[in-house]
Amino acid sequence: MKVMRETIVSTARELFRSRGYAGASMNDLADAVGLKKSSLYVRFPNKEALVPAVLDLTLQETFGQRDPGSKQWDAEFVEVIELIATTLTDRGRCVGLHLAYGTSDETPIAKDAVRAFFQAHRDNLASILSRAMPADVARNIATDTLARLEGATAFVAIFGEKDAMKRAVRLSIEEAKNAAAAKPLSSR
Amino acid sequence: MKVMRETIVSTARELFRSRGYAGASMNDLADAVGLKKSSLYVRFPNKEALVPAVLDLTLQETFGQRDPGSKQWDAEFVEVIELIATTLTDRGRCVGLHLAYGTSDETPIAKDAVRAFFQAHRDNLASILSRAMPADVARNIATDTLARLEGATAFVAIFGEKDAMKRAVRLSIEEAKNAAAAKPLSSR
DNA sequence: GTCTATAGAAAGATAGAC
DNA sequence: GTCTATCTTTCTATAGAC
């Protein structure tokens, strides 16, 4: 029976997240979705092609359903980073980071996909923040917020601790609000 | 000719850092140090045994040469986190984090070594901070500092950007000094 | 689109000569 | 302690029947 493409992609994501690019095998993926290995090559030309698919799906789930500007900038910011933080806490690892560490010049397609993934995250966050502060400040806060969430995820992965993630969310929100108050947009 | 153990360990560290646990092979390591694969098994019983060796060496290099209490707490804190930040920026990835993501219940010895590695980092930082603030505050700031540095490393790995690391160092130092001022030790 | 079967390379690890 | 040689398993990927 036909297996849906999204099933393959989201299962590949689980494997990449937990075992990394090198550690996830096409055979494991095939078993997990109930196919034979060779059938996967009908859908994807090779293992590397799974990486953009996995990261695009994740981007879609994170930013795809949003309605930019429907809320106050701060409510929107809180909503997005809490969604990201919850996913990272629940899954215990970040697929994007595992793939970032696990890809290299030998896997250029995967490497590009990883860059696009994090660039999209930063751009989306900066876009929200830039409604209340200058673009350069927004970009830095977006970067630091993502860095904080990634770092806090390490403590979930290593110790199972969720406290660091809670503080990361709280401190990032505070930082954004402080910046909005200290450097409001002059052009309005 | 005999190859020094430290050569093997620090070369293994490079490989684990850049390729991860699964992606680094015993053959690559052998080639890199100028041995045949089978000779490695004389020194280490298996691939997993390299992990504690790699992390112990790194801990030794980071905290081993220090003289606790020889300086003011804040000077010491700055020194340590700048050493860590410089290493992470120069290498572009954190071995500890790559191994944390790349090990699992199937590699219990490696997993334990990773836990010990990060626990030692946190304990050492918290020990310095606790000279100026209560133990629980010190522990949280130590955790958040490490998380920030790990997260900033992601931006070095993905984009080659070093700015996030600079901000991570500066903000962590500020946070520590603020905490020392806001919640000084009462018992002295 | 899924399967069986297989190619060909590379992995971790061991045996035994020197 | 290092080597050659080998075992066994697993890997990515392809060929071809249904």
mmCIF file with all atom_site columns, N, CA, C and O (backbone and C1' of nucleotides) in Angstrom, chain A residues 25-26 37-38 41 46-47, chain D residues 10-16:
data_model
loop_
_atom_site.group_PDB
_atom_site.id
_atom_site.type_symbol
_atom_site.label_atom_id
_atom_site.label_alt_id
_atom_site.label_comp_id
_atom_site.label_asym_id
_atom_site.label_entity_id
_atom_site.label_seq_id
_atom_site.pdbx_PDB_ins_code
_atom_site.Cartn_x
_atom_site.Cartn_y
_atom_site.Cartn_z
_atom_site.occupancy
_atom_site.B_iso_or_equiv
_atom_site.pdbx_formal_charge
_atom_site.auth_seq_id
_atom_site.auth_comp_id
_atom_site.auth_asym_id
_atom_site.auth_atom_id
_atom_site.pdbx_PDB_model_num
ATOM 1  N N     . SER A 1 25 ? 20.033 5.613  8.993   1.00 0.00 ? 25 SER A N     1
ATOM 2  C CA    . SER A 1 25 ? 20.219 4.835  7.761   1.00 0.00 ? 25 SER A CA    1
ATOM 3  C C     . SER A 1 25 ? 18.912 4.725  6.980   1.00 0.00 ? 25 SER A C     1
ATOM 4  O O     . SER A 1 25 ? 17.815 4.768  7.543   1.00 0.00 ? 25 SER A O     1
ATOM 5  N N     . MET A 1 26 ? 19.065 4.570  5.691   1.00 0.00 ? 26 MET A N     1
ATOM 6  C CA    . MET A 1 26 ? 17.898 4.419  4.823   1.00 0.00 ? 26 MET A CA    1
ATOM 7  C C     . MET A 1 26 ? 17.120 3.163  5.188   1.00 0.00 ? 26 MET A C     1
ATOM 8  O O     . MET A 1 26 ? 15.897 3.103  5.027   1.00 0.00 ? 26 MET A O     1
ATOM 9  N N     . LYS A 1 37 ? 13.820 -0.692 1.603   1.00 0.00 ? 37 LYS A N     1
ATOM 10 C CA    . LYS A 1 37 ? 14.787 0.369  1.347   1.00 0.00 ? 37 LYS A CA    1
ATOM 11 C C     . LYS A 1 37 ? 14.739 0.876  -0.090  1.00 0.00 ? 37 LYS A C     1
ATOM 12 O O     . LYS A 1 37 ? 14.750 2.088  -0.352  1.00 0.00 ? 37 LYS A O     1
ATOM 13 N N     . SER A 1 38 ? 14.690 -0.045 -1.035  1.00 0.00 ? 38 SER A N     1
ATOM 14 C CA    . SER A 1 38 ? 14.748 0.363  -2.445  1.00 0.00 ? 38 SER A CA    1
ATOM 15 C C     . SER A 1 38 ? 13.559 1.240  -2.839  1.00 0.00 ? 38 SER A C     1
ATOM 16 O O     . SER A 1 38 ? 13.663 2.070  -3.738  1.00 0.00 ? 38 SER A O     1
ATOM 17 N N     . TYR A 1 41 ? 14.018 5.000  -2.707  1.00 0.00 ? 41 TYR A N     1
ATOM 18 C CA    . TYR A 1 41 ? 14.763 5.652  -3.778  1.00 0.00 ? 41 TYR A CA    1
ATOM 19 C C     . TYR A 1 41 ? 13.871 6.008  -4.969  1.00 0.00 ? 41 TYR A C     1
ATOM 20 O O     . TYR A 1 41 ? 14.305 6.679  -5.893  1.00 0.00 ? 41 TYR A O     1
ATOM 21 N N     . ASN A 1 46 ? 18.317 10.213 -3.213  1.00 0.00 ? 46 ASN A N     1
ATOM 22 C CA    . ASN A 1 46 ? 19.355 9.744  -2.287  1.00 0.00 ? 46 ASN A CA    1
ATOM 23 C C     . ASN A 1 46 ? 19.064 10.257 -0.882  1.00 0.00 ? 46 ASN A C     1
ATOM 24 O O     . ASN A 1 46 ? 18.100 10.992 -0.672  1.00 0.00 ? 46 ASN A O     1
ATOM 25 N N     . LYS A 1 47 ? 19.888 9.850  0.034   1.00 0.00 ? 47 LYS A N     1
ATOM 26 C CA    . LYS A 1 47 ? 19.665 10.201 1.436   1.00 0.00 ? 47 LYS A CA    1
ATOM 27 C C     . LYS A 1 47 ? 19.715 11.713 1.661   1.00 0.00 ? 47 LYS A C     1
ATOM 28 O O     . LYS A 1 47 ? 18.930 12.264 2.428   1.00 0.00 ? 47 LYS A O     1
ATOM 29 P P     . DT  D 2 10 ? 23.936 -5.952 11.315  1.00 0.00 ? 10 DT  D P     1
ATOM 30 O "O5'" . DT  D 2 10 ? 24.169 -4.610 10.472  1.00 0.00 ? 10 DT  D "O5'" 1
ATOM 31 C "C5'" . DT  D 2 10 ? 25.064 -3.629 10.948  1.00 0.00 ? 10 DT  D "C5'" 1
ATOM 32 C "C4'" . DT  D 2 10 ? 25.374 -2.651 9.837   1.00 0.00 ? 10 DT  D "C4'" 1
ATOM 33 C "C3'" . DT  D 2 10 ? 24.127 -2.130 9.118   1.00 0.00 ? 10 DT  D "C3'" 1
ATOM 34 O "O3'" . DT  D 2 10 ? 23.985 -0.750 9.381   1.00 0.00 ? 10 DT  D "O3'" 1
ATOM 35 C "C1'" . DT  D 2 10 ? 25.885 -2.651 7.604   1.00 0.00 ? 10 DT  D "C1'" 1
ATOM 36 P P     . DC  D 2 11 ? 22.773 0.075  8.796   1.00 0.00 ? 11 DC  D P     1
ATOM 37 O "O5'" . DC  D 2 11 ? 23.366 0.899  7.559   1.00 0.00 ? 11 DC  D "O5'" 1
ATOM 38 C "C5'" . DC  D 2 11 ? 24.534 1.713  7.745   1.00 0.00 ? 11 DC  D "C5'" 1
ATOM 39 C "C4'" . DC  D 2 11 ? 25.149 2.063  6.402   1.00 0.00 ? 11 DC  D "C4'" 1
ATOM 40 C "C3'" . DC  D 2 11 ? 24.128 2.489  5.357   1.00 0.00 ? 11 DC  D "C3'" 1
ATOM 41 O "O3'" . DC  D 2 11 ? 23.897 3.883  5.453   1.00 0.00 ? 11 DC  D "O3'" 1
ATOM 42 C "C1'" . DC  D 2 11 ? 25.792 1.010  4.434   1.00 0.00 ? 11 DC  D "C1'" 1
ATOM 43 P P     . DT  D 2 12 ? 22.619 4.479  4.734   1.00 0.00 ? 12 DT  D P     1
ATOM 44 O "O5'" . DT  D 2 12 ? 23.069 4.710  3.213   1.00 0.00 ? 12 DT  D "O5'" 1
ATOM 45 C "C5'" . DT  D 2 12 ? 24.198 5.532  2.927   1.00 0.00 ? 12 DT  D "C5'" 1
ATOM 46 C "C4'" . DT  D 2 12 ? 24.553 5.406  1.450   1.00 0.00 ? 12 DT  D "C4'" 1
ATOM 47 C "C3'" . DT  D 2 12 ? 23.444 5.858  0.505   1.00 0.00 ? 12 DT  D "C3'" 1
ATOM 48 O "O3'" . DT  D 2 12 ? 23.998 6.693  -0.497  1.00 0.00 ? 12 DT  D "O3'" 1
ATOM 49 C "C1'" . DT  D 2 12 ? 24.121 3.642  -0.028  1.00 0.00 ? 12 DT  D "C1'" 1
ATOM 50 P P     . DA  D 2 13 ? 22.999 7.428  -1.545  1.00 0.00 ? 13 DA  D P     1
ATOM 51 O "O5'" . DA  D 2 13 ? 22.803 6.334  -2.689  1.00 0.00 ? 13 DA  D "O5'" 1
ATOM 52 C "C5'" . DA  D 2 13 ? 23.952 5.851  -3.370  1.00 0.00 ? 13 DA  D "C5'" 1
ATOM 53 C "C4'" . DA  D 2 13 ? 23.576 4.670  -4.254  1.00 0.00 ? 13 DA  D "C4'" 1
ATOM 54 C "C3'" . DA  D 2 13 ? 22.351 4.887  -5.154  1.00 0.00 ? 13 DA  D "C3'" 1
ATOM 55 O "O3'" . DA  D 2 13 ? 22.805 5.055  -6.491  1.00 0.00 ? 13 DA  D "O3'" 1
ATOM 56 C "C1'" . DA  D 2 13 ? 22.453 2.681  -4.229  1.00 0.00 ? 13 DA  D "C1'" 1
ATOM 57 P P     . DT  D 2 14 ? 21.777 5.243  -7.689  1.00 0.00 ? 14 DT  D P     1
ATOM 58 O "O5'" . DT  D 2 14 ? 21.635 3.757  -8.243  1.00 0.00 ? 14 DT  D "O5'" 1
ATOM 59 C "C5'" . DT  D 2 14 ? 22.819 3.013  -8.514  1.00 0.00 ? 14 DT  D "C5'" 1
ATOM 60 C "C4'" . DT  D 2 14 ? 22.455 1.664  -9.108  1.00 0.00 ? 14 DT  D "C4'" 1
ATOM 61 C "C3'" . DT  D 2 14 ? 21.389 1.691  -10.212 1.00 0.00 ? 14 DT  D "C3'" 1
ATOM 62 O "O3'" . DT  D 2 14 ? 21.859 0.901  -11.306 1.00 0.00 ? 14 DT  D "O3'" 1
ATOM 63 C "C1'" . DT  D 2 14 ? 20.802 0.120  -8.552  1.00 0.00 ? 14 DT  D "C1'" 1
ATOM 64 P P     . DA  D 2 15 ? 21.043 0.846  -12.672 1.00 0.00 ? 15 DA  D P     1
ATOM 65 O "O5'" . DA  D 2 15 ? 20.471 -0.644 -12.663 1.00 0.00 ? 15 DA  D "O5'" 1
ATOM 66 C "C5'" . DA  D 2 15 ? 21.298 -1.717 -12.193 1.00 0.00 ? 15 DA  D "C5'" 1
ATOM 67 C "C4'" . DA  D 2 15 ? 20.634 -3.065 -12.510 1.00 0.00 ? 15 DA  D "C4'" 1
ATOM 68 C "C3'" . DA  D 2 15 ? 19.642 -3.027 -13.664 1.00 0.00 ? 15 DA  D "C3'" 1
ATOM 69 O "O3'" . DA  D 2 15 ? 19.691 -4.282 -14.344 1.00 0.00 ? 15 DA  D "O3'" 1
ATOM 70 C "C1'" . DA  D 2 15 ? 18.499 -3.570 -11.662 1.00 0.00 ? 15 DA  D "C1'" 1
ATOM 71 P P     . DG  D 2 16 ? 18.844 -4.476 -15.693 1.00 0.00 ? 16 DG  D P     1
ATOM 72 O "O5'" . DG  D 2 16 ? 17.561 -5.262 -15.174 1.00 0.00 ? 16 DG  D "O5'" 1
ATOM 73 C "C5'" . DG  D 2 16 ? 17.743 -6.436 -14.372 1.00 0.00 ? 16 DG  D "C5'" 1
ATOM 74 C "C4'" . DG  D 2 16 ? 16.396 -6.894 -13.849 1.00 0.00 ? 16 DG  D "C4'" 1
ATOM 75 C "C3'" . DG  D 2 16 ? 15.243 -6.789 -14.855 1.00 0.00 ? 16 DG  D "C3'" 1
ATOM 76 O "O3'" . DG  D 2 16 ? 14.400 -7.928 -14.708 1.00 0.00 ? 16 DG  D "O3'" 1
ATOM 77 C "C1'" . DG  D 2 16 ? 14.670 -5.679 -12.926 1.00 0.00 ? 16 DG  D "C1'" 1
#
